């Protein structure tokens, strides 16, 4: 049997043996928590009440996702204090930013991670180029989304310096047959119509033991941005389609085996861009107009398979999980502005003596360039862990983790003539580079909690990991693509320790306060720039963080008011601050930063029919020090704010239920979102320099009616006042979606 399949089949072996093992154990039922206002999360890899977990977490329920019409990451990020994104203008692209931890436009590896159930979907390898992508699965049949703030290294491993996002899907139910179907149509101001069709069915195969759930969907997001060069209107339309299949086998109350698979494609035909007059926020052509010599977009494909088996022992729960994840991408943008002028500058002095032709023949000034980035990854992951029940004064968790990650990254800058025709080889490209990476990690982790009293406990955690990387570069390199480049192979290995310490005090059953200190790391790797300047690093060290946090959470007034308040300080050292030198990424450890902030979440229930949610966050993320060479390239100085991190974010949600009759109920609601201004980048990173992205305030409205608890009609108006908002500034700047009116119907059967 191939070695990789052991990860998945080991869970199958556990599935076959566990019923017999479980039968031999004395029945030990899982503690049940019955309170309709309580949210149960598994952020600590145990089922716990949200208010008992000693770390800052935002949980968005599946019901809230449906009620708000949340489509993708950008929709729910604005509801979570401390969560933002380097938005690239197309669903599935961009970089997740938690608590301000990002290093700018040239960041290539993640500082925050995404899990889908037990599958770590984000890559960990230094050269996996995961920072180009924000996983954006269709949020169909989702139980909840958990956003864990601060490093989670002891339980979740590498590359979650700022935290991680967990998408928890609904599991099959073997007790009954049921399904859902829904359809939506939407109209985008300044743009076109869109639609969604989605269906799900749950089928018991063996009553109360074995069930299957299948979900399928197709979403067409209407475009609104126009390409003035090609004359294409609404060019940023996108199509998202796919499905998920889940199987659950539960022959006894103490044993559960889950098998699931996800298939999804995202086809973005363009980008949500607007061209601005340099140095201003005045439209260069018109609102939602930009210029690209061709209609270029981004295609992304996800494939995920996960197995998970757990069974109850007499003293705890044993869990084994195996996952396979793959993505294939093709991202294309107009690169004329940065590359043609640079190519003429670099190649000009070499043109006649080396190539025998003038630069105007080699690379005419009216040439256009197309940047194509294709990061692809295949990842196998396995984990086994044992979580004990409370044993008198203590409880523990211990586990092992393994991942094997293969990635390949194709980068090409094609050269076309003024009419868009590809120039003849070998003058068809300025850059042709291929980077391969094999990343393996083996880790062991554990934590132990001591209950000093009935209300006071302390937890310590540790994770030791060894990672090994083999990387290769090939193809002509850089602007001087005409000159041969010898393929190179690099080997790199590293060991890391991650730590956790928490002190929790529960003065009342519904209130807890905590202190938390945790560390995290992001793997380093080899320098792959083919022509690094003198003094450049041959190998890039891991960067690390320490997060110090204090918080209080709970509920009072018989559940009428819930709160979660936290304050934190993060120290980020050896930042992997990449820069662009002659069109090629140069990697290096070049800076340190400090992030201070606080986050607030309140839920008030003045009556059984009215709910008010308030979330707010303040983040001050600044460079503490920066290497002089990196400073000269990026223009950044000590004291500068880290890019794309707003100082203030606020979201207020109000929902009022209306019981029309015993068979008809309604709901009306509104959401206000505010995001303060923030720097777009470091001053010298882009041709337009550093710009301050203006603050954004938007209002959404929604109303729904449900009949006989089966049929629901809903109307939503997002961005009610049709505000023009920017999320990233560049040659073409990324904008938020204009006013969108959506009408939908759903049915349960």
PDB file of C-alpha atoms in Angstrom, residues 236-422:
ATOM      1  CA  UNK A 236     -15.858  40.548 -12.450  1.00  0.00           C
ATOM      2  CA  UNK A 237     -18.693  38.000 -12.494  1.00  0.00           C
ATOM      3  CA  UNK A 238     -17.835  34.655 -10.941  1.00  0.00           C
ATOM      4  CA  UNK A 239     -19.198  31.115 -10.939  1.00  0.00           C
ATOM      5  CA  UNK A 240     -18.843  28.887  -7.900  1.00  0.00           C
ATOM      6  CA  UNK A 241     -20.103  25.320  -8.057  1.00  0.00           C
ATOM      7  CA  UNK A 242     -19.490  22.004  -6.395  1.00  0.00           C
ATOM      8  CA  UNK A 243     -20.715  19.702  -3.691  1.00  0.00           C
ATOM      9  CA  UNK A 244     -20.005  17.819  -0.512  1.00  0.00           C
ATOM     10  CA  UNK A 245     -20.768  14.242   0.500  1.00  0.00           C
ATOM     11  CA  UNK A 246     -20.599  13.055   4.114  1.00  0.00           C
ATOM     12  CA  UNK A 247     -21.012   9.595   5.627  1.00  0.00           C
ATOM     13  CA  UNK A 248     -21.436   8.961   9.350  1.00  0.00           C
ATOM     14  CA  UNK A 249     -21.337   5.535  10.994  1.00  0.00           C
ATOM     15  CA  UNK A 250     -22.294   5.320  14.678  1.00  0.00           C
ATOM     16  CA  UNK A 251     -22.979   1.706  15.670  1.00  0.00           C
ATOM     17  CA  UNK A 252     -22.819   2.519  19.400  1.00  0.00           C
ATOM     18  CA  UNK A 253     -23.169   5.755  21.384  1.00  0.00           C
ATOM     19  CA  UNK A 254     -19.438   5.584  22.123  1.00  0.00           C
ATOM     20  CA  UNK A 255     -18.109   5.306  18.583  1.00  0.00           C
ATOM     21  CA  UNK A 256     -18.382   7.603  15.560  1.00  0.00           C
ATOM     22  CA  UNK A 257     -16.737   7.376  12.153  1.00  0.00           C
ATOM     23  CA  UNK A 258     -17.021  10.191   9.593  1.00  0.00           C
ATOM     24  CA  UNK A 259     -15.967  10.210   5.958  1.00  0.00           C
ATOM     25  CA  UNK A 260     -16.435  13.319   3.825  1.00  0.00           C
ATOM     26  CA  UNK A 261     -15.382  14.801   0.517  1.00  0.00           C
ATOM     27  CA  UNK A 262     -15.580  18.296  -0.991  1.00  0.00           C
ATOM     28  CA  UNK A 263     -15.416  19.210  -4.663  1.00  0.00           C
ATOM     29  CA  UNK A 264     -15.514  22.885  -5.638  1.00  0.00           C
ATOM     30  CA  UNK A 265     -14.532  25.139  -8.531  1.00  0.00           C
ATOM     31  CA  UNK A 266     -14.400  28.941  -8.531  1.00  0.00           C
ATOM     32  CA  UNK A 267     -14.215  30.667 -11.903  1.00  0.00           C
ATOM     33  CA  UNK A 268     -13.560  34.410 -11.656  1.00  0.00           C
ATOM     34  CA  UNK A 269     -13.806  36.148 -15.019  1.00  0.00           C
ATOM     35  CA  UNK A 270     -12.345  39.422 -13.728  1.00  0.00           C
ATOM     36  CA  UNK A 271     -11.705  41.527 -10.644  1.00  0.00           C
ATOM     37  CA  UNK A 272     -13.608  44.023  -8.489  1.00  0.00           C
ATOM     38  CA  UNK A 273     -11.308  46.891  -9.458  1.00  0.00           C
ATOM     39  CA  UNK A 274     -11.506  50.615 -10.053  1.00  0.00           C
ATOM     40  CA  UNK A 275      -8.708  52.664 -11.624  1.00  0.00           C
ATOM     41  CA  UNK A 276      -7.928  55.869  -9.722  1.00  0.00           C
ATOM     42  CA  UNK A 277      -6.172  59.049 -10.777  1.00  0.00           C
ATOM     43  CA  UNK A 278      -2.696  58.688  -9.198  1.00  0.00           C
ATOM     44  CA  UNK A 279      -2.484  60.348  -5.803  1.00  0.00           C
ATOM     45  CA  UNK A 280      -6.260  60.762  -5.473  1.00  0.00           C
ATOM     46  CA  UNK A 281      -9.437  58.765  -4.951  1.00  0.00           C
ATOM     47  CA  UNK A 282     -10.957  60.233  -8.093  1.00  0.00           C
ATOM     48  CA  UNK A 283     -12.033  57.669 -10.694  1.00  0.00           C
ATOM     49  CA  UNK A 284      -9.728  57.660 -13.715  1.00  0.00           C
ATOM     50  CA  UNK A 285     -12.538  56.517 -16.052  1.00  0.00           C
ATOM     51  CA  UNK A 286     -15.756  56.032 -14.121  1.00  0.00           C
ATOM     52  CA  UNK A 287     -17.120  54.319 -11.048  1.00  0.00           C
ATOM     53  CA  UNK A 288     -16.140  50.610 -11.067  1.00  0.00           C
ATOM     54  CA  UNK A 289     -14.109  51.046 -14.295  1.00  0.00           C
ATOM     55  CA  UNK A 290     -10.558  49.794 -14.750  1.00  0.00           C
ATOM     56  CA  UNK A 291      -8.176  49.121 -17.615  1.00  0.00           C
ATOM     57  CA  UNK A 292      -6.643  45.782 -18.551  1.00  0.00           C
ATOM     58  CA  UNK A 293      -5.437  44.909 -22.048  1.00  0.00           C
ATOM     59  CA  UNK A 294      -7.456  41.645 -21.770  1.00  0.00           C
ATOM     60  CA  UNK A 295     -10.191  40.192 -19.559  1.00  0.00           C
ATOM     61  CA  UNK A 296      -8.093  38.262 -17.054  1.00  0.00           C
ATOM     62  CA  UNK A 297      -9.299  36.409 -13.967  1.00  0.00           C
ATOM     63  CA  UNK A 298      -8.630  33.608 -11.505  1.00  0.00           C
ATOM     64  CA  UNK A 299      -9.677  29.945 -11.471  1.00  0.00           C
ATOM     65  CA  UNK A 300      -9.432  27.884  -8.287  1.00  0.00           C
ATOM     66  CA  UNK A 301     -10.211  24.209  -7.704  1.00  0.00           C
ATOM     67  CA  UNK A 302     -10.556  22.538  -4.281  1.00  0.00           C
ATOM     68  CA  UNK A 303     -10.591  18.816  -3.536  1.00  0.00           C
ATOM     69  CA  UNK A 304     -10.757  17.518   0.046  1.00  0.00           C
ATOM     70  CA  UNK A 305     -11.208  14.053   1.580  1.00  0.00           C
ATOM     71  CA  UNK A 306     -11.321  13.592   5.350  1.00  0.00           C
ATOM     72  CA  UNK A 307     -11.773  10.610   7.618  1.00  0.00           C
ATOM     73  CA  UNK A 308     -12.301  10.989  11.336  1.00  0.00           C
ATOM     74  CA  UNK A 309     -12.920   8.303  13.922  1.00  0.00           C
ATOM     75  CA  UNK A 310     -13.410   8.691  17.635  1.00  0.00           C
ATOM     76  CA  UNK A 311     -14.514   6.452  20.422  1.00  0.00           C
ATOM     77  CA  UNK A 312     -15.025   6.731  24.102  1.00  0.00           C
ATOM     78  CA  UNK A 313     -12.720   4.922  26.451  1.00  0.00           C
ATOM     79  CA  UNK A 314     -13.448   4.541  30.106  1.00  0.00           C
ATOM     80  CA  UNK A 315     -11.463   7.671  30.893  1.00  0.00           C
ATOM     81  CA  UNK A 316     -11.505   9.812  27.745  1.00  0.00           C
ATOM     82  CA  UNK A 317     -11.888  10.019  23.975  1.00  0.00           C
ATOM     83  CA  UNK A 318      -9.479   8.706  21.345  1.00  0.00           C
ATOM     84  CA  UNK A 319      -9.581  10.463  17.972  1.00  0.00           C
ATOM     85  CA  UNK A 320      -7.818   9.596  14.716  1.00  0.00           C
ATOM     86  CA  UNK A 321      -8.089  11.810  11.658  1.00  0.00           C
ATOM     87  CA  UNK A 322      -6.663  11.579   8.151  1.00  0.00           C
ATOM     88  CA  UNK A 323      -7.017  14.143   5.368  1.00  0.00           C
ATOM     89  CA  UNK A 324      -6.147  14.733   1.757  1.00  0.00           C
ATOM     90  CA  UNK A 325      -6.423  18.277   0.383  1.00  0.00           C
ATOM     91  CA  UNK A 326      -5.551  19.631  -3.039  1.00  0.00           C
ATOM     92  CA  UNK A 327      -5.940  22.917  -4.800  1.00  0.00           C
ATOM     93  CA  UNK A 328      -5.082  24.009  -8.313  1.00  0.00           C
ATOM     94  CA  UNK A 329      -5.105  27.663  -9.273  1.00  0.00           C
ATOM     95  CA  UNK A 330      -4.496  29.941 -12.201  1.00  0.00           C
ATOM     96  CA  UNK A 331      -4.401  33.662 -11.409  1.00  0.00           C
ATOM     97  CA  UNK A 332      -3.818  36.184 -14.197  1.00  0.00           C
ATOM     98  CA  UNK A 333      -3.484  39.974 -14.026  1.00  0.00           C
ATOM     99  CA  UNK A 334      -2.290  42.791 -16.269  1.00  0.00           C
ATOM    100  CA  UNK A 335       1.370  43.379 -15.328  1.00  0.00           C
ATOM    101  CA  UNK A 336       2.219  45.986 -17.954  1.00  0.00           C
ATOM    102  CA  UNK A 337       2.760  48.803 -15.473  1.00  0.00           C
ATOM    103  CA  UNK A 338       5.404  47.185 -13.258  1.00  0.00           C
ATOM    104  CA  UNK A 339       7.179  44.917 -15.734  1.00  0.00           C
ATOM    105  CA  UNK A 340       7.501  46.538 -19.172  1.00  0.00           C
ATOM    106  CA  UNK A 341       9.247  49.680 -17.921  1.00  0.00           C
ATOM    107  CA  UNK A 342      11.394  47.574 -15.585  1.00  0.00           C
ATOM    108  CA  UNK A 343      12.267  45.147 -18.380  1.00  0.00           C
ATOM    109  CA  UNK A 344      13.350  47.945 -20.705  1.00  0.00           C
ATOM    110  CA  UNK A 345      15.468  49.461 -17.927  1.00  0.00           C
ATOM    111  CA  UNK A 346      17.206  46.197 -17.019  1.00  0.00           C
ATOM    112  CA  UNK A 347      17.604  44.829 -20.551  1.00  0.00           C
ATOM    113  CA  UNK A 348      18.323  48.121 -22.295  1.00  0.00           C
ATOM    114  CA  UNK A 349      22.075  48.265 -21.578  1.00  0.00           C
ATOM    115  CA  UNK A 350      22.433  44.589 -22.582  1.00  0.00           C
ATOM    116  CA  UNK A 351      20.369  44.674 -25.748  1.00  0.00           C
ATOM    117  CA  UNK A 352      22.941  45.488 -28.439  1.00  0.00           C
ATOM    118  CA  UNK A 353      26.095  43.862 -26.996  1.00  0.00           C
ATOM    119  CA  UNK A 354      24.421  40.638 -25.834  1.00  0.00           C
ATOM    120  CA  UNK A 355      21.427  40.158 -28.110  1.00  0.00           C
ATOM    121  CA  UNK A 356      22.526  42.166 -31.135  1.00  0.00           C
ATOM    122  CA  UNK A 357      19.254  44.124 -31.417  1.00  0.00           C
ATOM    123  CA  UNK A 358      18.114  47.426 -29.910  1.00  0.00           C
ATOM    124  CA  UNK A 359      15.771  47.408 -26.926  1.00  0.00           C
ATOM    125  CA  UNK A 360      12.911  48.786 -29.068  1.00  0.00           C
ATOM    126  CA  UNK A 361      13.102  45.609 -31.148  1.00  0.00           C
ATOM    127  CA  UNK A 362      13.659  43.307 -28.210  1.00  0.00           C
ATOM    128  CA  UNK A 363      10.959  44.826 -25.978  1.00  0.00           C
ATOM    129  CA  UNK A 364       9.022  47.694 -27.622  1.00  0.00           C
ATOM    130  CA  UNK A 365       7.615  50.358 -25.333  1.00  0.00           C
ATOM    131  CA  UNK A 366       4.040  49.578 -26.429  1.00  0.00           C
ATOM    132  CA  UNK A 367       4.299  45.948 -25.259  1.00  0.00           C
ATOM    133  CA  UNK A 368       1.862  44.660 -22.663  1.00  0.00           C
ATOM    134  CA  UNK A 369       2.518  42.042 -19.986  1.00  0.00           C
ATOM    135  CA  UNK A 370       0.367  39.308 -18.448  1.00  0.00           C
ATOM    136  CA  UNK A 371       1.303  37.977 -15.021  1.00  0.00           C
ATOM    137  CA  UNK A 372       0.312  34.350 -14.441  1.00  0.00           C
ATOM    138  CA  UNK A 373       0.653  32.750 -11.010  1.00  0.00           C
ATOM    139  CA  UNK A 374      -0.265  29.094 -10.562  1.00  0.00           C
ATOM    140  CA  UNK A 375       0.328  27.797  -7.037  1.00  0.00           C
ATOM    141  CA  UNK A 376      -0.762  24.159  -6.762  1.00  0.00           C
ATOM    142  CA  UNK A 377      -0.652  21.985  -3.661  1.00  0.00           C
ATOM    143  CA  UNK A 378      -1.354  18.425  -2.569  1.00  0.00           C
ATOM    144  CA  UNK A 379      -1.371  17.748   1.155  1.00  0.00           C
ATOM    145  CA  UNK A 380      -1.710  14.623   3.293  1.00  0.00           C
ATOM    146  CA  UNK A 381      -2.300  15.000   7.019  1.00  0.00           C
ATOM    147  CA  UNK A 382      -2.808  12.616   9.908  1.00  0.00           C
ATOM    148  CA  UNK A 383      -3.420  13.141  13.604  1.00  0.00           C
ATOM    149  CA  UNK A 384      -4.086  10.891  16.591  1.00  0.00           C
ATOM    150  CA  UNK A 385      -4.950  12.349  19.980  1.00  0.00           C
ATOM    151  CA  UNK A 386      -6.265  11.199  23.341  1.00  0.00           C
ATOM    152  CA  UNK A 387      -8.294  13.637  25.437  1.00  0.00           C
ATOM    153  CA  UNK A 388      -8.986  12.498  28.970  1.00  0.00           C
ATOM    154  CA  UNK A 389     -12.034  13.221  31.043  1.00  0.00           C
ATOM    155  CA  UNK A 390     -11.478  15.150  34.222  1.00  0.00           C
ATOM    156  CA  UNK A 391      -9.707  12.854  36.666  1.00  0.00           C
ATOM    157  CA  UNK A 392     -10.122  14.467  40.027  1.00  0.00           C
ATOM    158  CA  UNK A 393      -7.815  17.471  39.973  1.00  0.00           C
ATOM    159  CA  UNK A 394      -6.498  17.174  36.416  1.00  0.00           C
ATOM    160  CA  UNK A 395      -7.203  16.326  32.787  1.00  0.00           C
ATOM    161  CA  UNK A 396      -4.884  16.005  29.821  1.00  0.00           C
ATOM    162  CA  UNK A 397      -4.584  15.741  26.062  1.00  0.00           C
ATOM    163  CA  UNK A 398      -1.744  14.110  24.161  1.00  0.00           C
ATOM    164  CA  UNK A 399      -1.322  13.549  20.445  1.00  0.00           C
ATOM    165  CA  UNK A 400       0.818  13.182  17.368  1.00  0.00           C
ATOM    166  CA  UNK A 401       0.620  14.946  14.013  1.00  0.00           C
ATOM    167  CA  UNK A 402       2.099  14.344  10.559  1.00  0.00           C
ATOM    168  CA  UNK A 403       1.814  16.237   7.291  1.00  0.00           C
ATOM    169  CA  UNK A 404       3.336  15.696   3.856  1.00  0.00           C
ATOM    170  CA  UNK A 405       2.875  18.620   1.511  1.00  0.00           C
ATOM    171  CA  UNK A 406       3.830  18.784  -2.172  1.00  0.00           C
ATOM    172  CA  UNK A 407       3.578  22.113  -3.955  1.00  0.00           C
ATOM    173  CA  UNK A 408       4.615  23.568  -7.269  1.00  0.00           C
ATOM    174  CA  UNK A 409       4.450  27.236  -8.172  1.00  0.00           C
ATOM    175  CA  UNK A 410       4.587  28.398 -11.770  1.00  0.00           C
ATOM    176  CA  UNK A 411       5.292  32.092 -12.328  1.00  0.00           C
ATOM    177  CA  UNK A 412       5.302  33.602 -15.801  1.00  0.00           C
ATOM    178  CA  UNK A 413       5.209  37.154 -17.101  1.00  0.00           C
ATOM    179  CA  UNK A 414       4.150  36.852 -20.738  1.00  0.00           C
ATOM    180  CA  UNK A 415       4.873  39.639 -23.228  1.00  0.00           C
ATOM    181  CA  UNK A 416       2.281  40.610 -25.859  1.00  0.00           C
ATOM    182  CA  UNK A 417       2.252  43.252 -28.556  1.00  0.00           C
ATOM    183  CA  UNK A 418      -0.069  46.251 -28.380  1.00  0.00           C
ATOM    184  CA  UNK A 419      -2.887  44.204 -29.956  1.00  0.00           C
ATOM    185  CA  UNK A 420      -2.561  41.500 -27.287  1.00  0.00           C
ATOM    186  CA  UNK A 421      -0.795  38.917 -29.470  1.00  0.00           C
ATOM    187  CA  UNK A 422       1.873  36.847 -27.733  1.00  0.00           C
TER     188      UNK A 422
END
